[in-house]
Structure formats: C-alpha cells, structure tokens
XYZ file of C-alpha atoms in Angstrom:
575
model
C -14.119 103.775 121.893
C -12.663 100.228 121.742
C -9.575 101.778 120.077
C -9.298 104.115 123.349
C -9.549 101.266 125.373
C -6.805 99.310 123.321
C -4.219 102.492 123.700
C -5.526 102.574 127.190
C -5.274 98.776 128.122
C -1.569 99.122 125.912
C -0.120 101.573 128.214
C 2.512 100.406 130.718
C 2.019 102.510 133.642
C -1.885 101.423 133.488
C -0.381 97.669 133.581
C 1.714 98.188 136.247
C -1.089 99.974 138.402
C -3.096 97.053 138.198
C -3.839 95.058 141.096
C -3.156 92.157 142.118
C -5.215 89.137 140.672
C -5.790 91.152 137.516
C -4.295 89.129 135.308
C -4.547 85.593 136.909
C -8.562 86.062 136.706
C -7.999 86.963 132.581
C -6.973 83.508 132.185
C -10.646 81.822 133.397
C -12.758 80.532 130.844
C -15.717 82.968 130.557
C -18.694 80.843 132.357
C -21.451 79.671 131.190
C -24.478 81.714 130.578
C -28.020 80.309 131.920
C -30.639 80.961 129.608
C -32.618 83.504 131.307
C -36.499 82.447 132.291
C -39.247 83.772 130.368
C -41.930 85.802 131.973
C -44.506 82.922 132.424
C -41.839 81.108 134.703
C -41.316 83.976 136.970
C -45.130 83.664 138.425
C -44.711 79.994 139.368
C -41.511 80.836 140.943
C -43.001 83.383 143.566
C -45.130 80.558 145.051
C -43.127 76.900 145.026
C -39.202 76.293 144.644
C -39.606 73.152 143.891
C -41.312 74.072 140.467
C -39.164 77.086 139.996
C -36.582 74.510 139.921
C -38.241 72.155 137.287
C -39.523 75.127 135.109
C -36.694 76.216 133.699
C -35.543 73.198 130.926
C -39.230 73.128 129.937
C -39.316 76.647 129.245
C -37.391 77.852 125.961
C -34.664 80.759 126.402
C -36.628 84.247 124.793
C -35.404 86.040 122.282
C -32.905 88.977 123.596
C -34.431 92.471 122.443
C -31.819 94.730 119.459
C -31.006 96.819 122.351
C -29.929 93.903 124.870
C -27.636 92.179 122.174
C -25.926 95.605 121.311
C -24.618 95.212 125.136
C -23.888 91.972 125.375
C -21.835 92.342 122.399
C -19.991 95.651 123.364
C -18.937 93.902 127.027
C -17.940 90.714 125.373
C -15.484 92.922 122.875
C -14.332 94.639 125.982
C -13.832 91.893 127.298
C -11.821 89.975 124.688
C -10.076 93.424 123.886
C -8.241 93.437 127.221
C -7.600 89.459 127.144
C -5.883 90.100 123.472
C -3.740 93.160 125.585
C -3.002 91.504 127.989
C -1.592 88.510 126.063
C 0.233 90.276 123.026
C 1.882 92.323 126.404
C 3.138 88.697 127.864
C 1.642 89.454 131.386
C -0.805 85.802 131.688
C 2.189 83.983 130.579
C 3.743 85.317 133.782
C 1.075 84.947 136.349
C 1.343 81.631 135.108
C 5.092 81.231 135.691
C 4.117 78.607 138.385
C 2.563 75.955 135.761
C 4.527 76.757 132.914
C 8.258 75.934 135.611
C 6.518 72.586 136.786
C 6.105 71.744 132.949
C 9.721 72.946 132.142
C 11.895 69.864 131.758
C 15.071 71.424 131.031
C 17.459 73.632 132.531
C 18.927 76.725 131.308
C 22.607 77.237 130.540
C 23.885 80.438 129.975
C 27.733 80.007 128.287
C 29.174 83.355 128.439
C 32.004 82.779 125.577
C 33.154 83.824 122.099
C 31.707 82.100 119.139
C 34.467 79.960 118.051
C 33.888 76.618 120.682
C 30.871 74.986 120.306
C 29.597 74.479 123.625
C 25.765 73.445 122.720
C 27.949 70.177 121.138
C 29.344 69.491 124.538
C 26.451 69.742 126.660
C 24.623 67.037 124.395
C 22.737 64.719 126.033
C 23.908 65.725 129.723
C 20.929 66.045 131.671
C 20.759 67.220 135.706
C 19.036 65.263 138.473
C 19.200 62.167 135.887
C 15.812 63.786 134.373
C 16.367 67.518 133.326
C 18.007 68.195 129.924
C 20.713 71.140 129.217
C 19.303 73.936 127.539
C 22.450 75.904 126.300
C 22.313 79.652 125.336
C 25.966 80.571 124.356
C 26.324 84.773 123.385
C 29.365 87.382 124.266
C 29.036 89.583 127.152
C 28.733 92.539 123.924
C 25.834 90.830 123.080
C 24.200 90.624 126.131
C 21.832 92.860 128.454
C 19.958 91.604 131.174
C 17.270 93.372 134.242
C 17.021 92.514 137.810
C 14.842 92.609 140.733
C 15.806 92.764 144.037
C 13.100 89.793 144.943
C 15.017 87.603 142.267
C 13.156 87.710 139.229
C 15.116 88.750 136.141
C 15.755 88.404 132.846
C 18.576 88.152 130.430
C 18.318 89.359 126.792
C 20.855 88.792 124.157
C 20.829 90.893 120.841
C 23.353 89.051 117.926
C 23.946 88.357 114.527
C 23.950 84.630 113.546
C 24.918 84.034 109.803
C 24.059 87.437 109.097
C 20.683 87.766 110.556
C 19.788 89.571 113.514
C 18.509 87.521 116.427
C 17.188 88.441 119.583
C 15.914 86.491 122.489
C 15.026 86.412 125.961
C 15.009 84.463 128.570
C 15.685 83.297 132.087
C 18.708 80.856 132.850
C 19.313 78.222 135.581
C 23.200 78.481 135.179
C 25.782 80.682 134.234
C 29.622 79.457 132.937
C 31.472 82.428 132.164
C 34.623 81.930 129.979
C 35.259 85.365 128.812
C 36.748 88.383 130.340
C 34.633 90.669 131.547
C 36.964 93.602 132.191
C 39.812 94.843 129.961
C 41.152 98.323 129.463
C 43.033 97.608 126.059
C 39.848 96.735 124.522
C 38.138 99.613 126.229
C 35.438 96.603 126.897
C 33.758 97.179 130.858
C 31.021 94.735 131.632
C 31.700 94.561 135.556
C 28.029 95.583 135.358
C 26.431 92.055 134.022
C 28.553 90.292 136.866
C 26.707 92.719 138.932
C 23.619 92.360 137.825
C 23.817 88.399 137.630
C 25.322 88.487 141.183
C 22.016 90.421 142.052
C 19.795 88.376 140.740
C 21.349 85.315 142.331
C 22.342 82.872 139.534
C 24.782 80.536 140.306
C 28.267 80.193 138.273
C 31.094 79.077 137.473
C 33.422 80.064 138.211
C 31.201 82.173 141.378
C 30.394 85.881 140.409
C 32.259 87.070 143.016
C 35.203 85.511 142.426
C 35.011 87.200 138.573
C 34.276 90.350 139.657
C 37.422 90.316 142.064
C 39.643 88.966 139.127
C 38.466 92.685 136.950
C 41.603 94.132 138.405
C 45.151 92.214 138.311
C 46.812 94.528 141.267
C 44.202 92.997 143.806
C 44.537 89.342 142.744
C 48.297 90.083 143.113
C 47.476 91.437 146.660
C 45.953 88.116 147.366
C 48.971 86.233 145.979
C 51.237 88.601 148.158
C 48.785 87.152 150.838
C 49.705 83.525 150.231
C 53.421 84.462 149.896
C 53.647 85.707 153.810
C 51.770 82.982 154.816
C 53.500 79.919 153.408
C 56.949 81.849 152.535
C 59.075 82.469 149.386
C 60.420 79.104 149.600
C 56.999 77.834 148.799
C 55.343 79.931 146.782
C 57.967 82.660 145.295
C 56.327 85.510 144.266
C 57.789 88.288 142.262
C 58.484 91.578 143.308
C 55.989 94.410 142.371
C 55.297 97.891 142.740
C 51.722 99.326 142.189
C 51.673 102.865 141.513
C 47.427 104.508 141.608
C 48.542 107.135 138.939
C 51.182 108.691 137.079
C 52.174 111.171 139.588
C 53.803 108.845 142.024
C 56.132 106.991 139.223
C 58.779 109.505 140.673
C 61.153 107.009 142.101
C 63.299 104.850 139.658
C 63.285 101.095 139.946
C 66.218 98.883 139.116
C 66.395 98.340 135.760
C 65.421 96.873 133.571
C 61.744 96.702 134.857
C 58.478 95.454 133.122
C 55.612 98.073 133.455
C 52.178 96.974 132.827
C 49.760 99.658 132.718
C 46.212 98.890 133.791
C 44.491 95.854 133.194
C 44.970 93.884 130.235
C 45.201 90.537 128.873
C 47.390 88.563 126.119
C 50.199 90.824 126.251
C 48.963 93.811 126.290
C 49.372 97.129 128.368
C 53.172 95.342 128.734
C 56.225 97.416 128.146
C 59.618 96.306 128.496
C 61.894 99.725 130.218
C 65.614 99.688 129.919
C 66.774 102.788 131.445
C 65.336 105.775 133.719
C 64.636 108.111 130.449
C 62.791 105.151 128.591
C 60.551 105.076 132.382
C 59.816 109.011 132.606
C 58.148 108.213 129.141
C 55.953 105.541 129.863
C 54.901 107.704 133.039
C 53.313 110.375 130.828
C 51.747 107.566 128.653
C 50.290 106.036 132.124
C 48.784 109.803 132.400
C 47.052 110.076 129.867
C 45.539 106.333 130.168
C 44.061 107.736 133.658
C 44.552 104.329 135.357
C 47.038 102.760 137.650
C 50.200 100.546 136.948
C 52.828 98.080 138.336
C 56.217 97.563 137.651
C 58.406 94.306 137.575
C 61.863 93.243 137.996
C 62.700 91.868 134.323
C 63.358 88.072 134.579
C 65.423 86.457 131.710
C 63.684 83.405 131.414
C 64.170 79.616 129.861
C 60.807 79.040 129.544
C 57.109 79.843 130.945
C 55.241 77.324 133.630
C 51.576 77.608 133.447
C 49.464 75.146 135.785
C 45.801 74.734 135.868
C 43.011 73.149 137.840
C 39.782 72.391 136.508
C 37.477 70.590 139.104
C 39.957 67.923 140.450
C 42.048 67.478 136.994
C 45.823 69.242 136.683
C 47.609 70.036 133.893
C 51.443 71.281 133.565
C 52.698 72.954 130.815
C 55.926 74.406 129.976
C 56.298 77.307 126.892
C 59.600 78.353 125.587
C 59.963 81.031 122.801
C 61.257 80.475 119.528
C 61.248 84.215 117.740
C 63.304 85.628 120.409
C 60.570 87.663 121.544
C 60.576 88.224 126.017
C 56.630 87.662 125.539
C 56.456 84.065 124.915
C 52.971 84.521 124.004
C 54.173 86.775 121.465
C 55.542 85.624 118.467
C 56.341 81.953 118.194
C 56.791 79.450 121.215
C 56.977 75.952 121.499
C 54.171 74.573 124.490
C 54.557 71.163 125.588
C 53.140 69.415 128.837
C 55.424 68.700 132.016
C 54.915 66.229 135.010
C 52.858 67.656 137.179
C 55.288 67.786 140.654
C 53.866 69.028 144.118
C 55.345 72.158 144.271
C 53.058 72.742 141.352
C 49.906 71.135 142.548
C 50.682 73.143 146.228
C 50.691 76.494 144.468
C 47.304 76.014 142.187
C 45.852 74.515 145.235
C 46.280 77.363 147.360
C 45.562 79.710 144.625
C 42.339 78.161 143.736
C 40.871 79.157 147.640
C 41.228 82.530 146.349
C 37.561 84.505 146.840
C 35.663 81.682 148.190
C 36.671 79.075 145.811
C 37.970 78.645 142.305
C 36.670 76.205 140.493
C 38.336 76.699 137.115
C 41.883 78.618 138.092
C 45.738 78.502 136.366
C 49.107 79.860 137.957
C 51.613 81.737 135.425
C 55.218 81.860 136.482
C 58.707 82.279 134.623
C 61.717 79.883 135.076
C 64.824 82.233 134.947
C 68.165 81.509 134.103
C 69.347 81.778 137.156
C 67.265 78.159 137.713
C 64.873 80.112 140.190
C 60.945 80.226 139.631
C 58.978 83.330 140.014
C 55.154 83.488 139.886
C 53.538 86.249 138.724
C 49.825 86.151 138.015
C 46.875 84.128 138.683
C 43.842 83.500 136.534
C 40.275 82.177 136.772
C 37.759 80.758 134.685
C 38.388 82.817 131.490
C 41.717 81.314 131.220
C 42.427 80.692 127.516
C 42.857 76.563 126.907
C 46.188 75.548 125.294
C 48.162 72.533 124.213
C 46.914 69.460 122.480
C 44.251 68.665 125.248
C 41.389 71.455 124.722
C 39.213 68.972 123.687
C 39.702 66.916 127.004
C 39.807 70.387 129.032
C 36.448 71.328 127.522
C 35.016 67.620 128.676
C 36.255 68.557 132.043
C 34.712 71.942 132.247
C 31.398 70.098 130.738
C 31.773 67.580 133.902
C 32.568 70.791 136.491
C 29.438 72.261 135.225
C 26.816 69.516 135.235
C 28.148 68.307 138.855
C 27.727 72.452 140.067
C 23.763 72.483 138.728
C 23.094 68.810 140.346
C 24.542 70.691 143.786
C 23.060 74.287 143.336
C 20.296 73.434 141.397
C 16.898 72.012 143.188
C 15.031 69.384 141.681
C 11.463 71.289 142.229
C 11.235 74.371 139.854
C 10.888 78.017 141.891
C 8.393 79.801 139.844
C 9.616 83.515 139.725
C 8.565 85.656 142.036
C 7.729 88.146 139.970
C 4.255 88.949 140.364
C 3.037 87.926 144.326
C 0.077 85.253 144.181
C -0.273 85.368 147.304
C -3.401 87.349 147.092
C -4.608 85.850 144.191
C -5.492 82.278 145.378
C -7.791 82.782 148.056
C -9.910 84.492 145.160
C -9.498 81.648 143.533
C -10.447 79.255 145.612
C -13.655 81.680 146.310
C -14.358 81.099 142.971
C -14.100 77.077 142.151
C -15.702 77.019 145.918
C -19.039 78.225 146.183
C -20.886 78.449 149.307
C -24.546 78.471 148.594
C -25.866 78.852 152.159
C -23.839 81.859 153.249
C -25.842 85.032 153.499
C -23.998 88.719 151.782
C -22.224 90.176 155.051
C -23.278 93.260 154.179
C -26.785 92.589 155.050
C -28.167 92.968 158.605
C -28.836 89.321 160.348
C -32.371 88.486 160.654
C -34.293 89.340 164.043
C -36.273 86.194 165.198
C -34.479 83.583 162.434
C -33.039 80.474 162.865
C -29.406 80.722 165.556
C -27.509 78.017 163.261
C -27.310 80.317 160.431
C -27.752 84.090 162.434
C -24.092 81.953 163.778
C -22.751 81.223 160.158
C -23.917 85.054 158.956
C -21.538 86.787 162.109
C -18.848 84.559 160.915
C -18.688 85.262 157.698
C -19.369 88.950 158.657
C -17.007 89.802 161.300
C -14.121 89.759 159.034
C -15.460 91.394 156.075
C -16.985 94.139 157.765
C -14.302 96.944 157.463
C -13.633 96.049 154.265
C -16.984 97.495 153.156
C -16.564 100.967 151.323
C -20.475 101.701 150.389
C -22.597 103.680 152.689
C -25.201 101.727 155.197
C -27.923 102.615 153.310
C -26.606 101.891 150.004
C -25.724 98.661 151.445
C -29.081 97.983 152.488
C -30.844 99.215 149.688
C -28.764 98.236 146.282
C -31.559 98.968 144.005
C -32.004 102.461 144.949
C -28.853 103.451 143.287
C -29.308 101.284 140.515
C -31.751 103.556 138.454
C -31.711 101.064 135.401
C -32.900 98.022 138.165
C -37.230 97.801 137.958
C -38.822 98.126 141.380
C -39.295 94.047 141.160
C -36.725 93.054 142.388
C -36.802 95.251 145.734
C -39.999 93.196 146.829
C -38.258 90.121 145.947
C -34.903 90.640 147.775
C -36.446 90.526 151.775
C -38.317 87.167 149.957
C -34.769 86.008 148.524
C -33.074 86.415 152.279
C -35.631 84.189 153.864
C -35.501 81.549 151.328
C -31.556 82.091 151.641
C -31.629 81.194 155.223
C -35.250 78.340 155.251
C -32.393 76.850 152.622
C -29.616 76.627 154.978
C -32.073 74.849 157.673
C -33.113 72.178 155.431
C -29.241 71.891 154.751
C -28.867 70.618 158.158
C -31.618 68.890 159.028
C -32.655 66.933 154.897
C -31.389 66.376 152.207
C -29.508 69.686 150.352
C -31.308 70.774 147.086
C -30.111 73.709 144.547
C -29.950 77.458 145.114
C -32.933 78.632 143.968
C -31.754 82.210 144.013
C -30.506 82.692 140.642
C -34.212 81.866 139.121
C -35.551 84.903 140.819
C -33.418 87.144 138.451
C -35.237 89.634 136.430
C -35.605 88.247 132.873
C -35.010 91.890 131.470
C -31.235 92.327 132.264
C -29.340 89.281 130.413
C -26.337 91.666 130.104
C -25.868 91.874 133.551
C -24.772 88.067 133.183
C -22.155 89.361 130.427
C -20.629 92.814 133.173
C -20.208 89.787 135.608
C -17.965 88.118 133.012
C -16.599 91.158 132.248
C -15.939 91.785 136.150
C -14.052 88.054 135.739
C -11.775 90.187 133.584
C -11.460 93.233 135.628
C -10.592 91.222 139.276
C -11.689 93.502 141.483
C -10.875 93.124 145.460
C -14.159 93.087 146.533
C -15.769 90.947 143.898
C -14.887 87.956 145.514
C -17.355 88.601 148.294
C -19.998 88.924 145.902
C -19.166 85.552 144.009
C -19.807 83.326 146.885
C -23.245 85.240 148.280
C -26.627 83.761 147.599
C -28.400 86.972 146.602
C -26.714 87.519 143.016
C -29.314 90.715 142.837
C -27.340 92.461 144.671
C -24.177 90.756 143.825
C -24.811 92.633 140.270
C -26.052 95.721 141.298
C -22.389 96.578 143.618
C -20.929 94.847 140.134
C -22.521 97.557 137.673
C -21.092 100.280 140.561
C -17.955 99.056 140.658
C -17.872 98.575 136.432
C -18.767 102.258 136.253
C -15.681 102.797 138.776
C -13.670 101.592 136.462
C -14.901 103.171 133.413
C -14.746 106.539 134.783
C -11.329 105.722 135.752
C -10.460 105.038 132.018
C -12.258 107.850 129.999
C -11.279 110.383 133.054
C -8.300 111.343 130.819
C-alpha cells in the first residue's frame, strides 16, 4: 500500500489538483506529542481542573498496546512518504520561493552568446544596488528552452555540452543580454520563439525584447530607416534605394543593372548575390522560389571603403574597412579595418537610428562610401552586432557598464518572490496555527441557552462567518461521536461537560487571572493515534482543518479529522 501511495503521491495531475496550502503545511515540524494520561488520572480530572492540571507530570506515559503502535507507525510512514514526494518533486522549495528570494544575494544574468567571449570574466566582481553580486549564466539560444506563465513565473532551462560532458540546469534569471542572432534563414536557425517567450514572461534586456524581435527581419528595419530618410531628408541621412519583392512571382520587372539581390534574411554575407544582367536576374528569381521567402534588390555601389558606426550606451566608435582581395563583400575575403574620427554626420545618423523600437541601447549603422565620393547607408543593426577592430576588449567593458547600470534601473532592490503558487490563502492558516485561541467555542456548536453574554457574544462572532462554510449535516454536527463508530460512548457524556468548562474558562479569563486549557486532559487515553491522523492532517492541509485547530473541544476537532482522513483515502484507493 505505501508503494500505491508513492505512485499515487508521484503523479502530476494529483500534484497539480492539490489545494492550496498543501504544500506550505508539509514544511511544519510535526508537533509535539503529549504523553497521553493513564486511566487513574482521568477520575481526578472529572471532579477538579486544578488537579487535572497538576496530574499529568506525576503520572508516567502507559505503555501503547501492539495494535496502537502498528497505527501510529503506518500514519507516521504516510506521513513522511508524502513529505519525501513532495520534496524529491521540488514543490516545498517553491512554496517557499518567498524566503529562499529574501536570502538570495545575487542576481541572475542570463548572456545569450556563443562560447568563444568569456563573459562570467567580465562581470567579476560587479555587483547591483552596491550589495547584490552578478550571477552569470552564458549558453546559445540552441541550447536553450525555457516555460512561461502568464502571471510571470517562468523558468529557463539550458541543455549543453561543456568539455564533453553533458550539463543541464535550470533556473530563473534577473537579466537577459542577448548578443546573438536570433533569426537567420541561411542557418535555417528560428528562435523568434525564446524572444517571445522571454518577452512574456517579462525579463528585462538588453538590448529590449522588442526591439530584437523587430530586428528578425531586415526589410522592416529598412522600412524604419526609409522612415528616418523622409523625415530628416537624403541630405542627412542618405539611404539607398531598395526594392522588396514578398515572393518570386513579382520579380517580373527588371531593375537597372547591375543590382545586389539579397534573398531573405541573413547575416555575414550571406543570402547576397551580385546580378549583372536581366538573364543572370530571371535565375536568381527561381532560386528565390524555391527558398519560399521574400527578397530586396539594390543598386550596386562601387565603393572605396565600408563606414560602420556604433553606439554602445553613450560611447561611439568609427570605423572605416577597405578590401584588399578584390572581393565587392569587404567582409569577404581580406580587408583592412581601421578607426576614423568620429564627425557629426556620423554621430546624427546612429543617434537617430538608435530611437528605433523604443530605444537601442547597443546599435551600429553600415553604409558604403562610393567612388563617386557619395555615402549610402544601407542597414542597421542592434545588439548582436559582431565587435571589430583592436578595441573589443574596451567594447566588451562598455557593454559590461550598459548592463550593470540597466539592472540598478530595472532591477528593485527587494526580491519579488514568484508568483507561482498564490499564498494568499495559505497564511491566514498559518497564522491560525502559531495563534491559538483557547477561549473560542467550535462554531459549529449551538450557543448555550442561559450562559454567560460575554462569550454567547465571542461564539456569534466567530460563528457568523464560518457558518456556510460547514458541509456536515446538523446532526452530525451536533453529535460527532455518533458517526465515529471506533469513538467509546465516554466521551459523549464528557463533551456537554467540556462546553461548560470551555465557556466557565473564558469568564475567569476576564474577570482573574488566565490559567491553561484544560480540554486536552479530558481526551480518551485509548486513541493515542488520533494525535498521529492530526499530524498527518498537518500534512494533508485541508480547508476546513483550520477551524478545528483553534477550537477548545479537540474531541470533536478529531472526530471531523478521522472523516475528513477517510475523505481522502477513499479519494486515493478509488482508482
């Protein structure tokens, strides 16, 4: 049976039916067990309980009976069996999400880039909010796989090989700095749907996720830059000319040549074909067929050299490339890069560039310096812009910098435990628990006729709003031990007794000094294992066992307990 229970208690669609509180109350200690009293003390306790208080430590604890212990043991195994499930699962490490984040002195840092930079070596020793070190997870988007909800937990999970060995973690980061394409046709590589899922779960980036996810297609960043060229004017910011064409079918009309199709989107080079004459174009169209994807043409530009400028943060950089091999690609082949002055028709054309989507952060303009002495720009990029020259060292500094500042901004000081599991439910039971209230009477029980009005006043109270939540018949209610066929008649005679002392209690409460419950000494001394289901109940958090923890009559406390245990065992072995 306790292997049933482990399959059972294993299954995820049993976990995730559980409700709420479940696992919170799986975490409490188990309480302590009071000795039970031995027959003799139960006869002094009926008349005085003042010596029903005092008998107790001079009475020793009886023996349990073979029978007894064979419970007690089989609900303590149940017990620790779904405590062991429940942790080898993971699920008390998240109910406990809101500890564990206020321990958490670190930050994440997800660095979305290919092996070959170090970027745990740069983040050294840079810590946010002056207190809050950098945690740095650095993986491929191929590597990585991630799930999110739509009340902002999630989870990211990276599967790679590190010196041979397969490693896989998990986790949850603060940050995100992606420096890796996410989209490219010629590598038949698609992962528009991490930025999608990271822009769903909310985690801030650099450069922003919507910015990346508008930079998976060249033809509408070039829209944008056609954008800036009507509003500041080819003078200003000269764009090239371009012609987008959805598909193959429409590459009907011939273009002056020679033209420079690029077909879909690529990076590096690629996807770029140089077209000389109109029989050299009608080929390339049934290429662009078969590719299923959409491509632009160019007016061929016989350049001197290549201009690229770049912002990162508040820094600029200018650098001119010129080709040696002979090749039109300059990044083809050999080239010679140097850096140029940075002038302010430069600086105005990053600038305006790097508003693009909201904001660029990290962003570089590519243009060609023809022959003819004119500059034409034609392509902007973000944050996975390749770093050249003899300055990646500083550049990757400066993107460490851009980074840090971003988390100080976006990042609060106060961890947000996840919401993944609501606690909003669980803490009043809680609190019911580490708060007892000895003097309250079980609001399922009628109010006295002809008792005290201070605590007939406290009884309504606590009665009015607990009322409908009752789901037990009147006179099961009223009578407990009548379904309870294992319960002796004893404790029926001693329950109208235990009410009466309940509320004589709560008028010496007001009036001299408070003593004990005595309550829990009138327990029969033949059930200890009822003490071990109520443990066991600790476990299983049911919504109505709360009640029951704060009453004074435990009696009957147990007895809706053992109902409610048998609930849930029926539920189990029903299948």
């Amino acid at each position: 049976m306790m292997n049933f229970l482990r399959r059972r208690l294993s299954d995820s669609s049993f976990i995730a039916n559980l409700p709420n509180g479940y696992m919170t109350d799986l975490q409490r200690p188990e309480p302590q067990q009071p000795p039970p009293p031995s027959a003799s003390s139960a006869a002094p306790a009926a008349a005085s309980p003042a010596s029903e208080r005092r008998q107790p430590p001079q009475s020793a604890p009886p023996q349990p009976q073979p029978q007894q212990s064979a419970g007690s043991s089989f609900f303590s195994s149940l017990s620790n069996a779904v405590k062991q499930t429940a942790a080898s699962a993971g699920l008390v490490d998240a109910a406990s999400a809101a500890s564990s984040a206020a321990a958490k002195k670190f930050k994440l840092l997800l660095v979305i880039d290919e092996p070959h930079t170090d970027w745990v070596k740069c983040f050294r020793g840079k810590k946010v909010h002056g207190e809050y070190d950098i945690k740095v997870e650095q993986a491929q988007f191929s590597e990585i796989n991630l799930i999110a909800h739509a009340e902002g937990s999630y989870a990211i999970d990276v599967q790679a090989f590190r010196n041979g060995t397969k490693v896989v973690r998990s986790f949850r980061p603060d940050f995100v700095l992606v420096r890796q394409h996410s989209f490219s046709m010629a590598e038949n590589e698609d992962f528009r749907n991490l930025i999608i899922g990271m822009h769903y779960a909310g985690i801030p980036s650099v450069n922003s996720l919507e910015s990346i996810y508008n930079f998976c297609d060249k033809p509408w960043v070039f829209a944008q830059l056609v954008s800036i060229s009507k509003t500041l004017g080819v003078e200003k910011f000269p764009l090239i000319e371009q012609t987008f064409y959805p598909n193959h079918k429409e590459m009907l009309t011939l273009p002056t040549f020679p033209v420079v199709v690029k077909i879909g989107h690529a990076h590096s080079g690629m996807g770029k074909v140089k077209v000389d004459n109109h029989y050299d174009f009608q080929d390339i169209a049934s290429v662009v067929a078969l590719t299923q994807t959409y491509a632009t043409t160019e007016p061929f530009i016989d350049s001197k050299y290549d201009i690229r400028i770049q912002k990162i943060g508040s820094n600029y950089k200018a650098y001119m490339r010129t080709s040696i091999s002979g090749n039109w690609k300059t990044n083809t082949g050999s080239a010679m890069l140097e850096q140029i002055a940075m002038s302010d028709r430069y600086k105005l054309w990053v600038d305006i560039c790097s508003e693009m989507f909201g904001g660029l952060d990290i962003c570089a303009v590519k243009a060609v310096h023809g022959k003819d002495g004119k500059d034409y720009i034609f392509e902007a990029m973000d944050c996975a812009m390749p770093l050249i020259g003899e300055h990646q060292v500083e550049d990757r500094q400066l993107i460490t910098d851009l980074v840090v500042s971003k988390m100080n901004q976006m990042l609060s000081k106060t961890p947000i435990p996840s919401p993944q599991r609501p606690t909003a439910t669980q803490q009043p039971q809680s609190g019911s628990l580490k708060e007892p209230e000895p003097h309250k009477i079980p609001p399922q029980r009628p109010p006295p006729q002809g008792g005290p009005v201070q605590p007939q006043g406290t009884q309504s109270q606590s009665q009015e709003p607990l009322q409908p939540q009752r789901m037990f018949p009147p006179g099961q209610s009223a009578k407990p031990s009548t379904s309870q066929p294992q319960r002796p008649p004893g404790p029926t005679t001693q329950q109208p007794r235990a009410q009466g002392q309940g509320i004589s209690s709560t008028g010496l409460s007001m009036e001299v000094e408070p003593e004990p419950q005595p309550a829990p000494q009138q327990k029969p001394p033949s059930h200890p294992q009822l003490n071990k289901s109520q443990s066991l109940t600790n476990a299983f958090s049911f919504t109505e066992s709360s009640f029951f923890r704060s009453s004074v009559n435990e009696d009957e406390a147990k007895a809706e307990t053992i109902r409610n245990l048998r609930k849930s065992f029926a539920s189990l072995f029903s299948d």
